mmCIF file of C-alpha atoms in Angstrom:
data_model
loop_
_atom_site.group_PDB
_atom_site.id
_atom_site.type_symbol
_atom_site.label_atom_id
_atom_site.label_comp_id
_atom_site.label_asym_id
_atom_site.label_seq_id
_atom_site.Cartn_x
_atom_site.Cartn_y
_atom_site.Cartn_z
ATOM 1 C CA UNK A 1 132.807 48.090 6.395
ATOM 2 C CA UNK A 2 133.269 48.362 10.148
ATOM 3 C CA UNK A 3 134.253 44.691 10.386
ATOM 4 C CA UNK A 4 136.683 44.984 7.466
ATOM 5 C CA UNK A 5 138.366 48.023 8.995
ATOM 6 C CA UNK A 6 138.576 46.303 12.365
ATOM 7 C CA UNK A 7 140.051 43.124 10.868
ATOM 8 C CA UNK A 8 142.624 45.097 8.874
ATOM 9 C CA UNK A 9 143.634 47.027 12.001
ATOM 10 C CA UNK A 10 144.014 43.822 14.002
ATOM 11 C CA UNK A 11 146.205 42.321 11.266
ATOM 12 C CA UNK A 12 148.280 45.513 11.272
ATOM 13 C CA UNK A 13 148.554 45.450 15.066
ATOM 14 C CA UNK A 14 149.740 41.834 14.961
ATOM 15 C CA UNK A 15 152.052 42.547 12.013
ATOM 16 C CA UNK A 16 153.652 45.705 13.428
ATOM 17 C CA UNK A 17 156.264 43.840 15.517
ATOM 18 C CA UNK A 18 157.292 41.960 12.362
ATOM 19 C CA UNK A 19 157.568 45.248 10.451
ATOM 20 C CA UNK A 20 159.736 46.718 13.201
ATOM 21 C CA UNK A 21 161.886 43.582 13.246
ATOM 22 C CA UNK A 22 162.318 43.801 9.446
ATOM 23 C CA UNK A 23 163.313 47.463 9.752
ATOM 24 C CA UNK A 24 165.886 46.651 12.446
ATOM 25 C CA UNK A 25 167.358 43.790 10.388
ATOM 26 C CA UNK A 26 167.517 46.051 7.325
ATOM 27 C CA UNK A 27 169.143 48.796 9.394
ATOM 28 C CA UNK A 28 171.761 46.419 10.753
ATOM 29 C CA UNK A 29 172.486 44.984 7.306
ATOM 30 C CA UNK A 30 172.787 48.340 5.551
ATOM 31 C CA UNK A 31 174.004 50.400 8.524
ATOM 32 C CA UNK A 32 171.289 52.971 7.860
ATOM 33 C CA UNK A 33 168.149 53.769 9.814
ATOM 34 C CA UNK A 34 165.877 54.561 6.880
ATOM 35 C CA UNK A 35 164.506 52.043 4.417
ATOM 36 C CA UNK A 36 164.621 54.729 1.713
ATOM 37 C CA UNK A 37 167.624 54.786 -0.647
ATOM 38 C CA UNK A 38 170.399 57.260 0.107
ATOM 39 C CA UNK A 39 169.781 60.717 -1.277
ATOM 40 C CA UNK A 40 166.068 60.124 -1.916
ATOM 41 C CA UNK A 41 163.166 62.031 -0.456
ATOM 42 C CA UNK A 42 161.547 58.815 0.715
ATOM 43 C CA UNK A 43 162.693 59.213 4.322
ATOM 44 C CA UNK A 44 159.848 61.642 5.043
ATOM 45 C CA UNK A 45 157.336 59.351 3.369
ATOM 46 C CA UNK A 46 158.635 56.496 5.480
ATOM 47 C CA UNK A 47 158.246 58.603 8.630
ATOM 48 C CA UNK A 48 154.649 59.445 7.647
ATOM 49 C CA UNK A 49 153.866 55.755 7.083
ATOM 50 C CA UNK A 50 155.371 54.737 10.438
ATOM 51 C CA UNK A 51 153.396 57.518 12.190
ATOM 52 C CA UNK A 52 150.160 56.368 10.558
ATOM 53 C CA UNK A 53 150.865 52.742 11.498
ATOM 54 C CA UNK A 54 151.455 53.840 15.100
ATOM 55 C CA UNK A 55 148.224 55.894 15.060
ATOM 56 C CA UNK A 56 146.154 52.933 13.835
ATOM 57 C CA UNK A 57 147.824 50.653 16.395
ATOM 58 C CA UNK A 58 147.105 53.154 19.179
ATOM 59 C CA UNK A 59 143.463 53.409 18.098
ATOM 60 C CA UNK A 60 143.152 49.609 18.026
ATOM 61 C CA UNK A 61 144.706 49.356 21.490
ATOM 62 C CA UNK A 62 142.290 52.006 22.778
ATOM 63 C CA UNK A 63 139.424 49.930 21.458
ATOM 64 C CA UNK A 64 140.815 46.710 22.882
ATOM 65 C CA UNK A 65 141.584 48.231 26.274
ATOM 66 C CA UNK A 66 137.876 48.817 26.754
ATOM 67 C CA UNK A 67 136.454 45.745 25.066
ATOM 68 C CA UNK A 68 138.990 43.108 26.175
ATOM 69 C CA UNK A 69 138.127 43.501 29.850
ATOM 70 C CA UNK A 70 135.162 41.849 31.490
ATOM 71 C CA UNK A 71 132.283 44.323 31.838
ATOM 72 C CA UNK A 72 132.155 43.717 35.580
ATOM 73 C CA UNK A 73 135.843 44.617 35.972
ATOM 74 C CA UNK A 74 135.675 47.684 33.748
ATOM 75 C CA UNK A 75 132.436 49.087 35.191
ATOM 76 C CA UNK A 76 132.732 48.172 38.886
ATOM 77 C CA UNK A 77 134.499 51.418 39.925
ATOM 78 C CA UNK A 78 131.533 53.462 38.680
ATOM 79 C CA UNK A 79 128.680 51.577 40.373
ATOM 80 C CA UNK A 80 130.063 48.836 42.620
ATOM 81 C CA UNK A 81 126.707 47.958 44.194
ATOM 82 C CA UNK A 82 124.947 47.148 40.904
ATOM 83 C CA UNK A 83 126.204 43.594 40.566
ATOM 84 C CA UNK A 84 127.301 41.559 37.579
ATOM 85 C CA UNK A 85 124.469 42.194 35.102
ATOM 86 C CA UNK A 86 126.316 45.021 33.382
ATOM 87 C CA UNK A 87 127.165 44.908 29.673
ATOM 88 C CA UNK A 88 129.286 47.019 27.314
ATOM 89 C CA UNK A 89 127.868 49.017 24.436
ATOM 90 C CA UNK A 90 129.665 50.965 21.719
ATOM 91 C CA UNK A 91 133.339 50.758 20.933
ATOM 92 C CA UNK A 92 133.184 50.806 17.152
ATOM 93 C CA UNK A 93 136.421 50.939 15.186
ATOM 94 C CA UNK A 94 135.504 53.832 12.891
ATOM 95 C CA UNK A 95 134.451 56.064 15.796
ATOM 96 C CA UNK A 96 136.912 58.530 17.261
ATOM 97 C CA UNK A 97 137.463 58.994 20.123
ATOM 98 C CA UNK A 98 136.992 55.426 21.259
ATOM 99 C CA UNK A 99 134.173 55.451 23.767
ATOM 100 C CA UNK A 100 132.509 52.469 25.417
ATOM 101 C CA UNK A 101 129.442 52.633 27.649
ATOM 102 C CA UNK A 102 128.763 50.493 30.676
ATOM 103 C CA UNK A 103 125.020 49.785 30.712
ATOM 104 C CA UNK A 104 123.194 48.409 33.753
ATOM 105 C CA UNK A 105 119.818 46.623 33.753
ATOM 106 C CA UNK A 106 118.117 49.591 35.453
ATOM 107 C CA UNK A 107 118.935 51.733 32.390
ATOM 108 C CA UNK A 108 121.832 53.654 33.878
ATOM 109 C CA UNK A 109 124.990 54.022 31.819
ATOM 110 C CA UNK A 110 128.471 55.497 32.145
ATOM 111 C CA UNK A 111 130.909 56.347 29.366
ATOM 112 C CA UNK A 112 134.332 54.777 29.759
ATOM 113 C CA UNK A 113 136.944 56.522 27.636
ATOM 114 C CA UNK A 114 140.622 55.451 27.368
ATOM 115 C CA UNK A 115 141.859 59.065 27.102
ATOM 116 C CA UNK A 116 145.631 58.424 27.080
ATOM 117 C CA UNK A 117 145.351 56.138 24.055
ATOM 118 C CA UNK A 118 142.904 58.482 22.300
ATOM 119 C CA UNK A 119 145.330 61.370 22.817
ATOM 120 C CA UNK A 120 148.202 59.228 21.513
ATOM 121 C CA UNK A 121 146.161 58.371 18.411
ATOM 122 C CA UNK A 122 145.425 62.040 17.726
ATOM 123 C CA UNK A 123 149.030 63.077 18.354
ATOM 124 C CA UNK A 124 150.452 60.433 16.022
ATOM 125 C CA UNK A 125 147.942 61.282 13.288
ATOM 126 C CA UNK A 126 148.672 65.015 13.566
ATOM 127 C CA UNK A 127 152.399 64.240 13.429
ATOM 128 C CA UNK A 128 151.942 62.291 10.196
ATOM 129 C CA UNK A 129 149.887 65.102 8.646
ATOM 130 C CA UNK A 130 152.440 67.728 9.728
ATOM 131 C CA UNK A 131 155.352 65.783 8.245
ATOM 132 C CA UNK A 132 153.465 65.248 4.982
ATOM 133 C CA UNK A 133 152.497 68.935 4.822
ATOM 134 C CA UNK A 134 156.075 70.036 5.511
ATOM 135 C CA UNK A 135 157.393 67.730 2.791
ATOM 136 C CA UNK A 136 154.775 69.019 0.349
ATOM 137 C CA UNK A 137 155.551 72.673 1.041
ATOM 138 C CA UNK A 138 159.266 72.034 0.776
ATOM 139 C CA UNK A 139 158.872 70.206 -2.543
ATOM 140 C CA UNK A 140 156.695 73.035 -3.858
ATOM 141 C CA UNK A 141 159.301 75.643 -2.878
ATOM 142 C CA UNK A 142 162.109 73.659 -4.481
ATOM 143 C CA UNK A 143 160.142 73.228 -7.681
ATOM 144 C CA UNK A 144 159.270 76.921 -7.730
ATOM 145 C CA UNK A 145 162.870 77.975 -7.040
ATOM 146 C CA UNK A 146 164.158 75.666 -9.775
ATOM 147 C CA UNK A 147 161.583 77.071 -12.214
ATOM 148 C CA UNK A 148 162.656 80.676 -11.540
ATOM 149 C CA UNK A 149 166.396 80.013 -11.883
ATOM 150 C CA UNK A 150 166.301 78.404 -15.333
ATOM 151 C CA UNK A 151 166.553 80.843 -18.271
#
């Protein structure tokens, strides 16, 4: 499951520039920013989807920022005298926050956490949830108001 989630996130990360390009082309062709039809409530849903895509991309970048580097480069600031026998442990896609450990042969380890990208992931996810909750409450109020006004 971990591998499937990771592969899907990588495909999304690679595909995001194409999605943005398609949105820009659509916006230029229709002279509208949203992909949703005029007068529909789909603009909020679109905003939630874009926020979730950005959150998954940010989480994938946080994972890659730790794993893509050589262990020696990533861990050298913590124990420069330990040499090049260090290896990375952790950094699983379904874990939040992304946290990777530098492990040395003597058993010592240090957690390396890409905090800015973890904060961005949380902020984008909370934004998506807030927009969805606001849209849900607003739809509920409209439905309730419409129900009370009909005889």
